[in-house]
PDB file of C-alpha atoms in Angstrom:
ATOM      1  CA  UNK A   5      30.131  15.261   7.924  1.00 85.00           C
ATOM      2  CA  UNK A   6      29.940  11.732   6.654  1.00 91.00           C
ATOM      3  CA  UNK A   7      27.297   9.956   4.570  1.00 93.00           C
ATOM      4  CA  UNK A   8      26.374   7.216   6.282  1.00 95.00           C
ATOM      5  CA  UNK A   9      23.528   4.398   5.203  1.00 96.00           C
ATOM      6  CA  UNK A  10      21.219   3.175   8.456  1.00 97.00           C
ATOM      7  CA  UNK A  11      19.468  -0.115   7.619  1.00 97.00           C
ATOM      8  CA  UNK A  12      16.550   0.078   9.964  1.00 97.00           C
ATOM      9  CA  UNK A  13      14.605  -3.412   9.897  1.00 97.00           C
ATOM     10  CA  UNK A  14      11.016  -3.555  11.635  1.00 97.00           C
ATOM     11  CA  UNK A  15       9.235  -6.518  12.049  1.00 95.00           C
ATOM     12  CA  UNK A  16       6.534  -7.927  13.949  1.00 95.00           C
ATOM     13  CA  UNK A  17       6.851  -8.719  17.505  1.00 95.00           C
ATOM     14  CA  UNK A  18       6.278 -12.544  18.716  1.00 91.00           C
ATOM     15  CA  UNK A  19       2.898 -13.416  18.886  1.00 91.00           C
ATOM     16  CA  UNK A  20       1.819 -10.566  16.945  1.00 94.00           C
ATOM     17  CA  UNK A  21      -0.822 -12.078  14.051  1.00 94.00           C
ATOM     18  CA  UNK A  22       0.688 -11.985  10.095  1.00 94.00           C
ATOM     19  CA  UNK A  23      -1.185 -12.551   7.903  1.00 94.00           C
ATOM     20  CA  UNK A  24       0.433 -11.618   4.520  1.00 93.00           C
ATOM     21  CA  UNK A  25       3.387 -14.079   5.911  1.00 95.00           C
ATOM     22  CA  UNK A  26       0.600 -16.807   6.143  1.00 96.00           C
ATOM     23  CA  UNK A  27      -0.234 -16.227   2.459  1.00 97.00           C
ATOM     24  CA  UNK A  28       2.981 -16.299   1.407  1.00 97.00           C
ATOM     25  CA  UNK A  29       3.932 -19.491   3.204  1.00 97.00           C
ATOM     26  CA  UNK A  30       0.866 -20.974   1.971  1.00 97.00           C
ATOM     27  CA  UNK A  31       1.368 -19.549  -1.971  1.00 98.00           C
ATOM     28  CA  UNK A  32       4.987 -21.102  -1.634  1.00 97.00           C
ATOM     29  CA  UNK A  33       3.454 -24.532  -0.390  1.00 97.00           C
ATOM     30  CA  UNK A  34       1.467 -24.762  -3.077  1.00 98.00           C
ATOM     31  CA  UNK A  35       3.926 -24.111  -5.610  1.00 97.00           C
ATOM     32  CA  UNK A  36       6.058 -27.115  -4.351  1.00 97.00           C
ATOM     33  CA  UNK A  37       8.314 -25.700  -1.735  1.00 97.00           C
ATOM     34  CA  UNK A  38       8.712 -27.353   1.801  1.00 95.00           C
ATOM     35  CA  UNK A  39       9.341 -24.782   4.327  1.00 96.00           C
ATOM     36  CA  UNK A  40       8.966 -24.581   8.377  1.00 96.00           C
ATOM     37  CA  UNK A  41       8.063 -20.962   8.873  1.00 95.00           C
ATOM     38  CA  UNK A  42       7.974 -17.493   7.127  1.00 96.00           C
ATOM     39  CA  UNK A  43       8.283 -14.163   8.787  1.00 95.00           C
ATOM     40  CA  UNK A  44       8.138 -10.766   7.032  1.00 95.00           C
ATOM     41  CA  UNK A  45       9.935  -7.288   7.615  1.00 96.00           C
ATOM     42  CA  UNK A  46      10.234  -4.378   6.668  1.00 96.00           C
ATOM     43  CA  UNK A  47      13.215  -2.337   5.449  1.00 96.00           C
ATOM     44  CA  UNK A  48      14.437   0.801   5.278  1.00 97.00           C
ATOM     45  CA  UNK A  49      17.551   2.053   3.913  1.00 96.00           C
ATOM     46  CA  UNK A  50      18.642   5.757   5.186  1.00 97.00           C
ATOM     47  CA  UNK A  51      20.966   7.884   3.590  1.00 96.00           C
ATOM     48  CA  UNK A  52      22.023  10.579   6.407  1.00 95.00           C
ATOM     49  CA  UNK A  53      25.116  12.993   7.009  1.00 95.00           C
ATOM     50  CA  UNK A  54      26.474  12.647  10.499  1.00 94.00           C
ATOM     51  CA  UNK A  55      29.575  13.434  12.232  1.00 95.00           C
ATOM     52  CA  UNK A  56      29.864   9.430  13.595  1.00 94.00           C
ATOM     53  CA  UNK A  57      28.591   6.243  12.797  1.00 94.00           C
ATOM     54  CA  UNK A  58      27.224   5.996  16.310  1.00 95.00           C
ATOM     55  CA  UNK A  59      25.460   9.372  15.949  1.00 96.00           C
ATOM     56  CA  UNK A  60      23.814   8.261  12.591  1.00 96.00           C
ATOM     57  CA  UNK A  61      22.776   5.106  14.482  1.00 97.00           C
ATOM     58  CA  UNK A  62      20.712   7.592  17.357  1.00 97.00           C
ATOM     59  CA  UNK A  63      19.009   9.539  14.642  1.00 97.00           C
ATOM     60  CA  UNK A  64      18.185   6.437  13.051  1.00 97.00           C
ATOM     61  CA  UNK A  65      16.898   5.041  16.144  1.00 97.00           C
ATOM     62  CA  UNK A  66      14.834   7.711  16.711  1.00 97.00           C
ATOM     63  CA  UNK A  67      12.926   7.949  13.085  1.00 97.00           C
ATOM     64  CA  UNK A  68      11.824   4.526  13.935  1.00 97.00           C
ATOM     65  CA  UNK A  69      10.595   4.911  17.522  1.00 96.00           C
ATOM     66  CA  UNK A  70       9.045   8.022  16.131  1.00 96.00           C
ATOM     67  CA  UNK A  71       7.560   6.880  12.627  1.00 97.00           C
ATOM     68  CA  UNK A  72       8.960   3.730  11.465  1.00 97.00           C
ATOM     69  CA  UNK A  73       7.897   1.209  13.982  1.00 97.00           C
ATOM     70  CA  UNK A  74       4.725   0.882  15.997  1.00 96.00           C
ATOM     71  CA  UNK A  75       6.375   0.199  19.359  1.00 93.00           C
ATOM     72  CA  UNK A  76       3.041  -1.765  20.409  1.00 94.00           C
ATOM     73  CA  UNK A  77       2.995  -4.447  17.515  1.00 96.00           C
ATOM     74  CA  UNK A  78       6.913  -3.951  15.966  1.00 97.00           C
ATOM     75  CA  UNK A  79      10.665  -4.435  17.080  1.00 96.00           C
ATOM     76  CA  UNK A  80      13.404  -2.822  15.229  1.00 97.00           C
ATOM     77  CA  UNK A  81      16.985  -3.003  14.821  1.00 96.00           C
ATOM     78  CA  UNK A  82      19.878  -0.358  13.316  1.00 97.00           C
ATOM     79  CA  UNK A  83      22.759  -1.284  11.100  1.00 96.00           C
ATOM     80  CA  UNK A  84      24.792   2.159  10.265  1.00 96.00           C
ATOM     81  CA  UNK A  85      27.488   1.134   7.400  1.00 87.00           C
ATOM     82  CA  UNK A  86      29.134   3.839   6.082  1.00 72.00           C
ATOM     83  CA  UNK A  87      27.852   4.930   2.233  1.00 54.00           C
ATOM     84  CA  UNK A  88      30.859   6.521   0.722  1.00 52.00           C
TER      85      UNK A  88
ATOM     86  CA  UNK B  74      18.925 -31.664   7.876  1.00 85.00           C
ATOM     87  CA  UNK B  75      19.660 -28.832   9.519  1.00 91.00           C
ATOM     88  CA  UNK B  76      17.082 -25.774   9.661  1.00 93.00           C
ATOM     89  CA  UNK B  77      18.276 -22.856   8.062  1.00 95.00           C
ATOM     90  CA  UNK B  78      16.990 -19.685   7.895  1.00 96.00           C
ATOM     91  CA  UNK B  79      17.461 -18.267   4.606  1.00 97.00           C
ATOM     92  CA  UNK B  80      16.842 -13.908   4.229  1.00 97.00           C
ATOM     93  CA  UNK B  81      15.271 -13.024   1.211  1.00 97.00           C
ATOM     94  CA  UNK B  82      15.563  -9.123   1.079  1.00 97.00           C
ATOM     95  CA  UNK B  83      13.700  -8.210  -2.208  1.00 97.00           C
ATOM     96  CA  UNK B  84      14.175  -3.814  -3.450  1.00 95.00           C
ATOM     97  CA  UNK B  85      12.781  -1.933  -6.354  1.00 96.00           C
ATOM     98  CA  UNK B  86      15.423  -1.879  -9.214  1.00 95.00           C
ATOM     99  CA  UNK B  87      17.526   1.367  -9.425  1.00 91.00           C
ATOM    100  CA  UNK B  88      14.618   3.792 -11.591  1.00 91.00           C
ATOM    101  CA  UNK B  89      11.776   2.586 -10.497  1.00 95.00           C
ATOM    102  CA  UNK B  90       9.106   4.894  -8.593  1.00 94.00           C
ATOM    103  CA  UNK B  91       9.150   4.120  -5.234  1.00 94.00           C
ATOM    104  CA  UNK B  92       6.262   6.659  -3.806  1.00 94.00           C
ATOM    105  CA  UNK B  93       6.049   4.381  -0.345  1.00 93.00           C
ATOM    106  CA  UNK B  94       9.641   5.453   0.187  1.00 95.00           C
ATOM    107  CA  UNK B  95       9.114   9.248  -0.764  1.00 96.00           C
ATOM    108  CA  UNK B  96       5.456   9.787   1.127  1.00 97.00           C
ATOM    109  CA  UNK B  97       8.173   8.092   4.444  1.00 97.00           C
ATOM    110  CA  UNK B  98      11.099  10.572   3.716  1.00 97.00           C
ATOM    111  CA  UNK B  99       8.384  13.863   3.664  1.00 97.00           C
ATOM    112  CA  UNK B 100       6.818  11.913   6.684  1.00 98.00           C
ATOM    113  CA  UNK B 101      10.189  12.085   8.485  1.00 97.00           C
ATOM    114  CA  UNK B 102      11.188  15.660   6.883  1.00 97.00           C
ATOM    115  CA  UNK B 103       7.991  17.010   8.462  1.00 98.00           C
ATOM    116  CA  UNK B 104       9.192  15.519  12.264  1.00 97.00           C
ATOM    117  CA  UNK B 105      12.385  17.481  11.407  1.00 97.00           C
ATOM    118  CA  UNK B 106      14.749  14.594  10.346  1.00 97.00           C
ATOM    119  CA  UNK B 107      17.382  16.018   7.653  1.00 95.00           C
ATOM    120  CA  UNK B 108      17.998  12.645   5.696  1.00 96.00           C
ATOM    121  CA  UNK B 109      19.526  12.501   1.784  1.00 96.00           C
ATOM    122  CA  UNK B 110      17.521   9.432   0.830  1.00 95.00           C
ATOM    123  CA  UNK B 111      15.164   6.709   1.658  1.00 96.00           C
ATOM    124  CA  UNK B 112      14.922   3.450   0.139  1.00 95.00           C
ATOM    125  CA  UNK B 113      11.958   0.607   1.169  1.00 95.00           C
ATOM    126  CA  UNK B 114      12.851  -3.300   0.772  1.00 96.00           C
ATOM    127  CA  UNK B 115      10.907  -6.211   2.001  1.00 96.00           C
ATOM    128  CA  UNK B 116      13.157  -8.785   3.977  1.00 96.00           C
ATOM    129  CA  UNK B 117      11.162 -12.543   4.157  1.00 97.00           C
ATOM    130  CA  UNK B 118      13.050 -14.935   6.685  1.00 96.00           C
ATOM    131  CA  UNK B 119      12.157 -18.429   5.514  1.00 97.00           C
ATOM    132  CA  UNK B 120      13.256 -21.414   8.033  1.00 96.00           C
ATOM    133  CA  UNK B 121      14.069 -24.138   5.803  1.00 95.00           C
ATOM    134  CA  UNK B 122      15.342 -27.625   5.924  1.00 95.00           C
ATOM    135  CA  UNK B 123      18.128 -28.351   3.973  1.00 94.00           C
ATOM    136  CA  UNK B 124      21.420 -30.638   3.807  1.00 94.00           C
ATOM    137  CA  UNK B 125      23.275 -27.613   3.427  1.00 94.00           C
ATOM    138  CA  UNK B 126      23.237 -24.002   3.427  1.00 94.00           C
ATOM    139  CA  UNK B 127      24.262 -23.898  -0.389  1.00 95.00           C
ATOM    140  CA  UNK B 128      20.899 -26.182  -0.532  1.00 96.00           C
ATOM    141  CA  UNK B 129      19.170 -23.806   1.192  1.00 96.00           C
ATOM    142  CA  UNK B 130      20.582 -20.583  -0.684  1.00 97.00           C
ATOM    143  CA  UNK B 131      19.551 -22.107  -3.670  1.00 97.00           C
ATOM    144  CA  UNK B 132      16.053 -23.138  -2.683  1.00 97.00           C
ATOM    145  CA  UNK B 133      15.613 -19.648  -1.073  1.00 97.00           C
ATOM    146  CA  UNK B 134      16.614 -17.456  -4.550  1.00 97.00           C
ATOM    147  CA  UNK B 135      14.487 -20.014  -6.392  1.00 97.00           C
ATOM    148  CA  UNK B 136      11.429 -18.912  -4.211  1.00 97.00           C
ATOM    149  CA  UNK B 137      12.577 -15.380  -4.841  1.00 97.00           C
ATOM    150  CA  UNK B 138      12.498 -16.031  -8.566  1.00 96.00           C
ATOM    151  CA  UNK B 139       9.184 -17.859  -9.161  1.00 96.00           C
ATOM    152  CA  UNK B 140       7.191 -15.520  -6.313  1.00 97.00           C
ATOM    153  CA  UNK B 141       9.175 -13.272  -3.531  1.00 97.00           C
ATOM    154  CA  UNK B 142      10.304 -11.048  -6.617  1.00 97.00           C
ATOM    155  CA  UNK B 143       9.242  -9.696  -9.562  1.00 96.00           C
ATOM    156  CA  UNK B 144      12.073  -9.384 -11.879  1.00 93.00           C
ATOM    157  CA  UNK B 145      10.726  -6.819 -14.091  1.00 94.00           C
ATOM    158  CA  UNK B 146      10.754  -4.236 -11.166  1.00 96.00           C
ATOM    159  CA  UNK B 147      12.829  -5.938  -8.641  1.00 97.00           C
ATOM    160  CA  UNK B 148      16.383  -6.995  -7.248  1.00 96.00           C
ATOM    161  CA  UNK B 149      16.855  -9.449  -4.446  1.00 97.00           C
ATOM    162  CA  UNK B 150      19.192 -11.170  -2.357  1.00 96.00           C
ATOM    163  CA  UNK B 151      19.821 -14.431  -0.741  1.00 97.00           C
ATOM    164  CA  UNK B 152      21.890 -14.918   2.853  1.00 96.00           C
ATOM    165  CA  UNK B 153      21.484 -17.503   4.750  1.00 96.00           C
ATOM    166  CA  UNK B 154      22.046 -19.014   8.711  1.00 87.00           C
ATOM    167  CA  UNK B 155      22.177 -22.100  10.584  1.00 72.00           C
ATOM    168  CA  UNK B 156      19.308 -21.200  12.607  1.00 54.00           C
ATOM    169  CA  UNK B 157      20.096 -23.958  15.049  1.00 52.00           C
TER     170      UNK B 157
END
């Protein structure tokens, strides 16, 4: 068994409303900064044992469709590097 | 100018409380995930125009310093993309 780190980013799907992103774009417009568009996301970094990179990728994949994204408002993506 | 789109991914220094992170790892524990550690991060994508992406990088970890992060209790870093 390995120790591998899964990198599991949710963010909002297209179309789906944000408003802390709004606020942020705005606070950074009124501090001087020109910028076209800000998105937000959430991270989570997972330290896990597994056998294979791919099989820390499926239980990563699964803690998000099960907890870590709301499949209605959020798309996710893995990234398994290994830790150690 | 090109648009680039500069990731900001801000984390809680190394020490500090995290008890978003540690209410998610019992959350997952309960569903019957075996994981060694959780760590939260917020990830801002800013689409910015710039005459190059070291202009951009540099604009981007400015935002981070003066409002994405707070460098008492966070870390952050910059990459950035030609987004077109």
């Amino acid at each position: 068994m390995t120790t591998y780190t899964a990198t599991v980013t949710v963010r909002l799907k297209r179309g789906v409303l944000d408003p802390e992103a709004e606020t942020t774009k705005r606070a950074l417009e009124r501090l001087g900064f020109e910028l076209e568009a800000l998105r937000s996301a959430d991270r989570f970094e997972v330290d896990l044992e597994a056998d294979s990179a791919s099989a820390a990728a499926d239980r990563a994949d699964e803690m998000a469709e099960r907890l870590l994204a709301n499949p209605t408002i959020h798309d996710y993506d893995v990234e398994v590097d290994d830790s150690e």
